mmCIF file of C-alpha atoms in Angstrom:
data_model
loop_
_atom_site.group_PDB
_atom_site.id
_atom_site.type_symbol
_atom_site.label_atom_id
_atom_site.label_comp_id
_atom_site.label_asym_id
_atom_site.label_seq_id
_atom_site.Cartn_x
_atom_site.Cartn_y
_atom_site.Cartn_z
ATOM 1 C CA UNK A 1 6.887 0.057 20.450
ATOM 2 C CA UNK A 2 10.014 -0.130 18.191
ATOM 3 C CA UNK A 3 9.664 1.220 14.920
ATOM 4 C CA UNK A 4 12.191 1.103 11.729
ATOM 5 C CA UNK A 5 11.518 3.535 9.035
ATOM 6 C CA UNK A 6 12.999 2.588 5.805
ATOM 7 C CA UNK A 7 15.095 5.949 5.159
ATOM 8 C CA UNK A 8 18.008 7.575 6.219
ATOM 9 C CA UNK A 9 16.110 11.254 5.827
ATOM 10 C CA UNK A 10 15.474 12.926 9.307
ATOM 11 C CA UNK A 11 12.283 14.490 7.821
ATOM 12 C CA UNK A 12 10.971 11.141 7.258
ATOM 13 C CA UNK A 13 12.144 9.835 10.870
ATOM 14 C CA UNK A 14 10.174 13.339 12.311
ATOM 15 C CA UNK A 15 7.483 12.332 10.618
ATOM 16 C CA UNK A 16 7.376 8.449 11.802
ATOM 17 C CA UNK A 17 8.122 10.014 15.739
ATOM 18 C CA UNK A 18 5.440 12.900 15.200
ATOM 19 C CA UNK A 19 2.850 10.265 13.874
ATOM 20 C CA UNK A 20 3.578 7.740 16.475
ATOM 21 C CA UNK A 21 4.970 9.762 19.735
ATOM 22 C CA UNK A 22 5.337 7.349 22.516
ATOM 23 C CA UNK A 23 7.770 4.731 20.035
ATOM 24 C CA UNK A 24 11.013 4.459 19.734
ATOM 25 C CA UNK A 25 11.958 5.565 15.822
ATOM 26 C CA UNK A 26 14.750 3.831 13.962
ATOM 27 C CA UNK A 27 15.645 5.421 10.998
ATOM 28 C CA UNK A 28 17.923 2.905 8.625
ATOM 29 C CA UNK A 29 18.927 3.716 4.543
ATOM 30 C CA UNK A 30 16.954 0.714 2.797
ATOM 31 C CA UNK A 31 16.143 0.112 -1.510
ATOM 32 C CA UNK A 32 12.313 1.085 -2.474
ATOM 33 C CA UNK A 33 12.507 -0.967 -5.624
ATOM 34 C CA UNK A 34 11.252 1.839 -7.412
ATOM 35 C CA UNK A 35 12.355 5.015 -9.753
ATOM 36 C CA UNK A 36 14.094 7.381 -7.663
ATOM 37 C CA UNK A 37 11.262 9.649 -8.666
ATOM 38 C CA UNK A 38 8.155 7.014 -8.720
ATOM 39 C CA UNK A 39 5.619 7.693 -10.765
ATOM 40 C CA UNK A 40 1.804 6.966 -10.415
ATOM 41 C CA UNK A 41 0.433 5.779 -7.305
ATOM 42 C CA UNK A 42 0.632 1.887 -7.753
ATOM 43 C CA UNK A 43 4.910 2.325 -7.700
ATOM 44 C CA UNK A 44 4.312 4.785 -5.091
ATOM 45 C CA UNK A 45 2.668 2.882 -2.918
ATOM 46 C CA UNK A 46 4.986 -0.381 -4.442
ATOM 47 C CA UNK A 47 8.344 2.220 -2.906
ATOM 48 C CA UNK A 48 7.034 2.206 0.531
ATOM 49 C CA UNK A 49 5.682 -1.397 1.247
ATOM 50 C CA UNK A 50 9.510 -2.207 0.137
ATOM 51 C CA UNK A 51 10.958 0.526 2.170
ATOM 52 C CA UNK A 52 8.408 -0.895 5.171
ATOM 53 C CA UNK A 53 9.726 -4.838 4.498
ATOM 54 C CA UNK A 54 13.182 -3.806 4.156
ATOM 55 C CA UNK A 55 13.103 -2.060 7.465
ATOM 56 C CA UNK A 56 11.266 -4.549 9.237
ATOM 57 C CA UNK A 57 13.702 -7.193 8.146
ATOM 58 C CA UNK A 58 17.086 -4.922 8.699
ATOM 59 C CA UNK A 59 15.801 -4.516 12.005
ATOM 60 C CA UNK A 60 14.555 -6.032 15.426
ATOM 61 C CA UNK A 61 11.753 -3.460 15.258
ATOM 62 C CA UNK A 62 8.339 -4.218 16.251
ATOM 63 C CA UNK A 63 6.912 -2.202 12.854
ATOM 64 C CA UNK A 64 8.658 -0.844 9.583
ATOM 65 C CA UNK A 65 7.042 2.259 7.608
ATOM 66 C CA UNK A 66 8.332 2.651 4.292
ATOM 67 C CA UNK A 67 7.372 6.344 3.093
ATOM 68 C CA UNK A 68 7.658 7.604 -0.901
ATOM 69 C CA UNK A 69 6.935 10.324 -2.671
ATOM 70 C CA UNK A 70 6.118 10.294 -6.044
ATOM 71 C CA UNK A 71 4.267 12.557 -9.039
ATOM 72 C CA UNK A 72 0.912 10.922 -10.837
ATOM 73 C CA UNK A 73 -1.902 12.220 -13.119
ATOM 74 C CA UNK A 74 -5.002 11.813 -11.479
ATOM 75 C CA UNK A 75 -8.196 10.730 -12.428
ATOM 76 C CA UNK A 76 -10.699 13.724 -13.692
ATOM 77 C CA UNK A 77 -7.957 16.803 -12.488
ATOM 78 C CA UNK A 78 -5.731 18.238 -14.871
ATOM 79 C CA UNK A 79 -2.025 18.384 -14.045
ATOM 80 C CA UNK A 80 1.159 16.550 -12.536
ATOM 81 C CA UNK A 81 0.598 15.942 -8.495
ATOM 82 C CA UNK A 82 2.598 15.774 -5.947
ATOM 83 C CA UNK A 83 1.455 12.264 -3.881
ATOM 84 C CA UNK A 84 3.153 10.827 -0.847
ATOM 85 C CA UNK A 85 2.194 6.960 0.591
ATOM 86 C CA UNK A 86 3.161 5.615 3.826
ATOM 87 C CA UNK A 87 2.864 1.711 4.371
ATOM 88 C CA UNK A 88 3.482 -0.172 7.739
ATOM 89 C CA UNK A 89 3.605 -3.848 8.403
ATOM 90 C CA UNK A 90 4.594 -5.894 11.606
ATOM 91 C CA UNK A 91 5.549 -8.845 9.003
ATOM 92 C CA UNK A 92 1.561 -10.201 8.711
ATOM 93 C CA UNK A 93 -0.666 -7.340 9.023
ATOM 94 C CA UNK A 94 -0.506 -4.546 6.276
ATOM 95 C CA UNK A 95 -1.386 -0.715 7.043
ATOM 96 C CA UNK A 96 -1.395 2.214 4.365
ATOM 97 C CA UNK A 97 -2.082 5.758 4.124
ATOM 98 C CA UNK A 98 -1.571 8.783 1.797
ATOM 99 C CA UNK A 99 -0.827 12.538 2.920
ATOM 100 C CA UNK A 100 -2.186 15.357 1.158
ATOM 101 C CA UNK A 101 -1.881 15.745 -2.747
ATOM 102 C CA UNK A 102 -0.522 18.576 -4.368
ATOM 103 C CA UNK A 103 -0.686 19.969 -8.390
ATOM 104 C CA UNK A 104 2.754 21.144 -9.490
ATOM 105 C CA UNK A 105 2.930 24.248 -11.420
ATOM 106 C CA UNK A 106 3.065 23.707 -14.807
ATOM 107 C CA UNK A 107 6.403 24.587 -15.355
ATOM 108 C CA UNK A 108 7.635 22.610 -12.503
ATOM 109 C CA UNK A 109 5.580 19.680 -13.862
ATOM 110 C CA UNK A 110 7.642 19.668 -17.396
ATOM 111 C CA UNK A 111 10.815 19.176 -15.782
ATOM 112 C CA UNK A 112 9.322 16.301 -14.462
ATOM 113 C CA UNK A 113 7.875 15.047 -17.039
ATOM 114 C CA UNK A 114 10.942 15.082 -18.838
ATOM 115 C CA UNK A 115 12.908 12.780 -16.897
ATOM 116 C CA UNK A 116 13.786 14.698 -13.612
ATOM 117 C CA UNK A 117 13.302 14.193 -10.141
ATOM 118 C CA UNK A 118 11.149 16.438 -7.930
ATOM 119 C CA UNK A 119 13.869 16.848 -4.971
ATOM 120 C CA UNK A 120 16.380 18.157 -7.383
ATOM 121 C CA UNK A 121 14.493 20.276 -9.424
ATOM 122 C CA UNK A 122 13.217 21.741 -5.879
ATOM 123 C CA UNK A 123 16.580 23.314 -5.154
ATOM 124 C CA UNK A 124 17.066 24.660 -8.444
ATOM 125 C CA UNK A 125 13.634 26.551 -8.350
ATOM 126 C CA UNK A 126 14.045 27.657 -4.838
ATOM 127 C CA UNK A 127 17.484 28.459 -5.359
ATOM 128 C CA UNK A 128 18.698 25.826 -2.205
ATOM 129 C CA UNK A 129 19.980 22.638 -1.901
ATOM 130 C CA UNK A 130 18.541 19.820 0.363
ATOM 131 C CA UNK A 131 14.880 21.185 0.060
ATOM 132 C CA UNK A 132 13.694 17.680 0.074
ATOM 133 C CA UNK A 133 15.755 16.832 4.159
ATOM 134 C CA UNK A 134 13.474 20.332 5.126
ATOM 135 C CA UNK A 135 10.407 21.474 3.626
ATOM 136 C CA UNK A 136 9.599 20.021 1.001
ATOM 137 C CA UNK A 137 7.882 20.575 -1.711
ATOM 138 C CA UNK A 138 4.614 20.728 0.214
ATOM 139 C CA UNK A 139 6.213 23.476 1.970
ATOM 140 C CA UNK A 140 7.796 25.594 -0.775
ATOM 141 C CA UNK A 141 3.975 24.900 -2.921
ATOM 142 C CA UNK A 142 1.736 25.960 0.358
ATOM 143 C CA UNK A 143 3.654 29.037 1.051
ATOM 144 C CA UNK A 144 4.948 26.721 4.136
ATOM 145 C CA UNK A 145 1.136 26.083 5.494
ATOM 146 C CA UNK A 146 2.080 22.625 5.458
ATOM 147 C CA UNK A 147 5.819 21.000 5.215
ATOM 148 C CA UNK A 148 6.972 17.965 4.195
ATOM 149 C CA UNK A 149 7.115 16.494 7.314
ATOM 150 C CA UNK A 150 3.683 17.353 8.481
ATOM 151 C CA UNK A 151 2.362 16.111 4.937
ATOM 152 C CA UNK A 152 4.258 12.137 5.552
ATOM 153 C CA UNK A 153 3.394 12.739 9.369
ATOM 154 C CA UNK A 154 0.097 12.160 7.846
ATOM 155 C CA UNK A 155 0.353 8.997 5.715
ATOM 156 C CA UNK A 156 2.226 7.600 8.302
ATOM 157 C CA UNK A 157 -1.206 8.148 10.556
ATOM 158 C CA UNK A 158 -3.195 6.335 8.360
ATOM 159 C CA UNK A 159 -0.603 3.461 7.838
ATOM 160 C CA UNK A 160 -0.498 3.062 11.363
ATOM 161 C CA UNK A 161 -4.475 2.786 11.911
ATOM 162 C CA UNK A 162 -4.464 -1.305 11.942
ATOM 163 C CA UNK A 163 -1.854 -1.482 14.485
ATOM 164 C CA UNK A 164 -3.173 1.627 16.535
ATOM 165 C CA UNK A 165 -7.048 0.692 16.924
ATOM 166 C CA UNK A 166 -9.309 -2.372 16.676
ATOM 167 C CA UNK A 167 -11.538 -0.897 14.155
ATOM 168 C CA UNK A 168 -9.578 -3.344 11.516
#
């Protein structure tokens, strides 16, 4: 199986390959149509069916994944979240999936809120640059129990369910 992944980040490619270990991963740079830092789940999940079509169509692949992260307010939980969505489609059939969900600290969450985006505000915090090509914020937030890639290895699971098993 060929598979395109709509992103020119290597952590999302690791995380396609981990999900899906016997494929062949393409990585290629393609538009989300979204925010660069999405915001709720509907333009979340909006950023990686586009990423997923725009691979698929870029490519010769059998199966694009689109993966985005974004920040929403969830229902009946106080705080910002971290969310990350994973959609796959062979052109007909549609899978999705979400990875875990994390609360931002507060103070982490009012940069946000105020306009910037996760990735950058990430180095600044941590003091690095490029946190968002390595761990992640689900790293730096779990003490590095989890990682970024491990966290969209996991969407990218559930995406992949429809083309994986007959149970849809």
């Amino acid at each position: 199986m060929h598979i395109a992944v709509g992103s020119g980040n290597p952590v999302k490619r690791d995380a396609v390959a981990a999900a899906h270990d016997a494929a062949t991963v393409e990585a290629i740079g393609v538009e989300s149509g979204v925010s660069e830092q999405p915001v709720g789940i509907a333009e979340t999940i909006e950023g990686a069916k586009t990423r997923a079509a725009n691979a698929l169509d870029a490519t010769d692949a059998d199966i694009g994944i689109g993966l985005e992260g974004g920040v929403a307010r969830l229902p009946d939980t106080d705080g910002l979240w971290l969310i990350m969505w994973a959609a796959a489609t062979d052109g007909e059939t549609w899978g999705r999936g979400s990875g875990p969900s994390l609360r931002l600290p507060d103070s982490i969450a009012a940069r946000v809120d105020a306009g910037e985006e996760l990735g950058p505000v990430m180095d600044d915090v941590l003091g690095e640059e490029g946190v968002a090509e390595s761990q992640g914020a689900a790293g730096a937030l779990t003490g590095g129990v989890t990682d970024r890639t491990e966290a969209l290895r996991t969407a990218t699971a559930g995406a992949l369910g429809p083309f994986l098993t007959a149970h849809y």
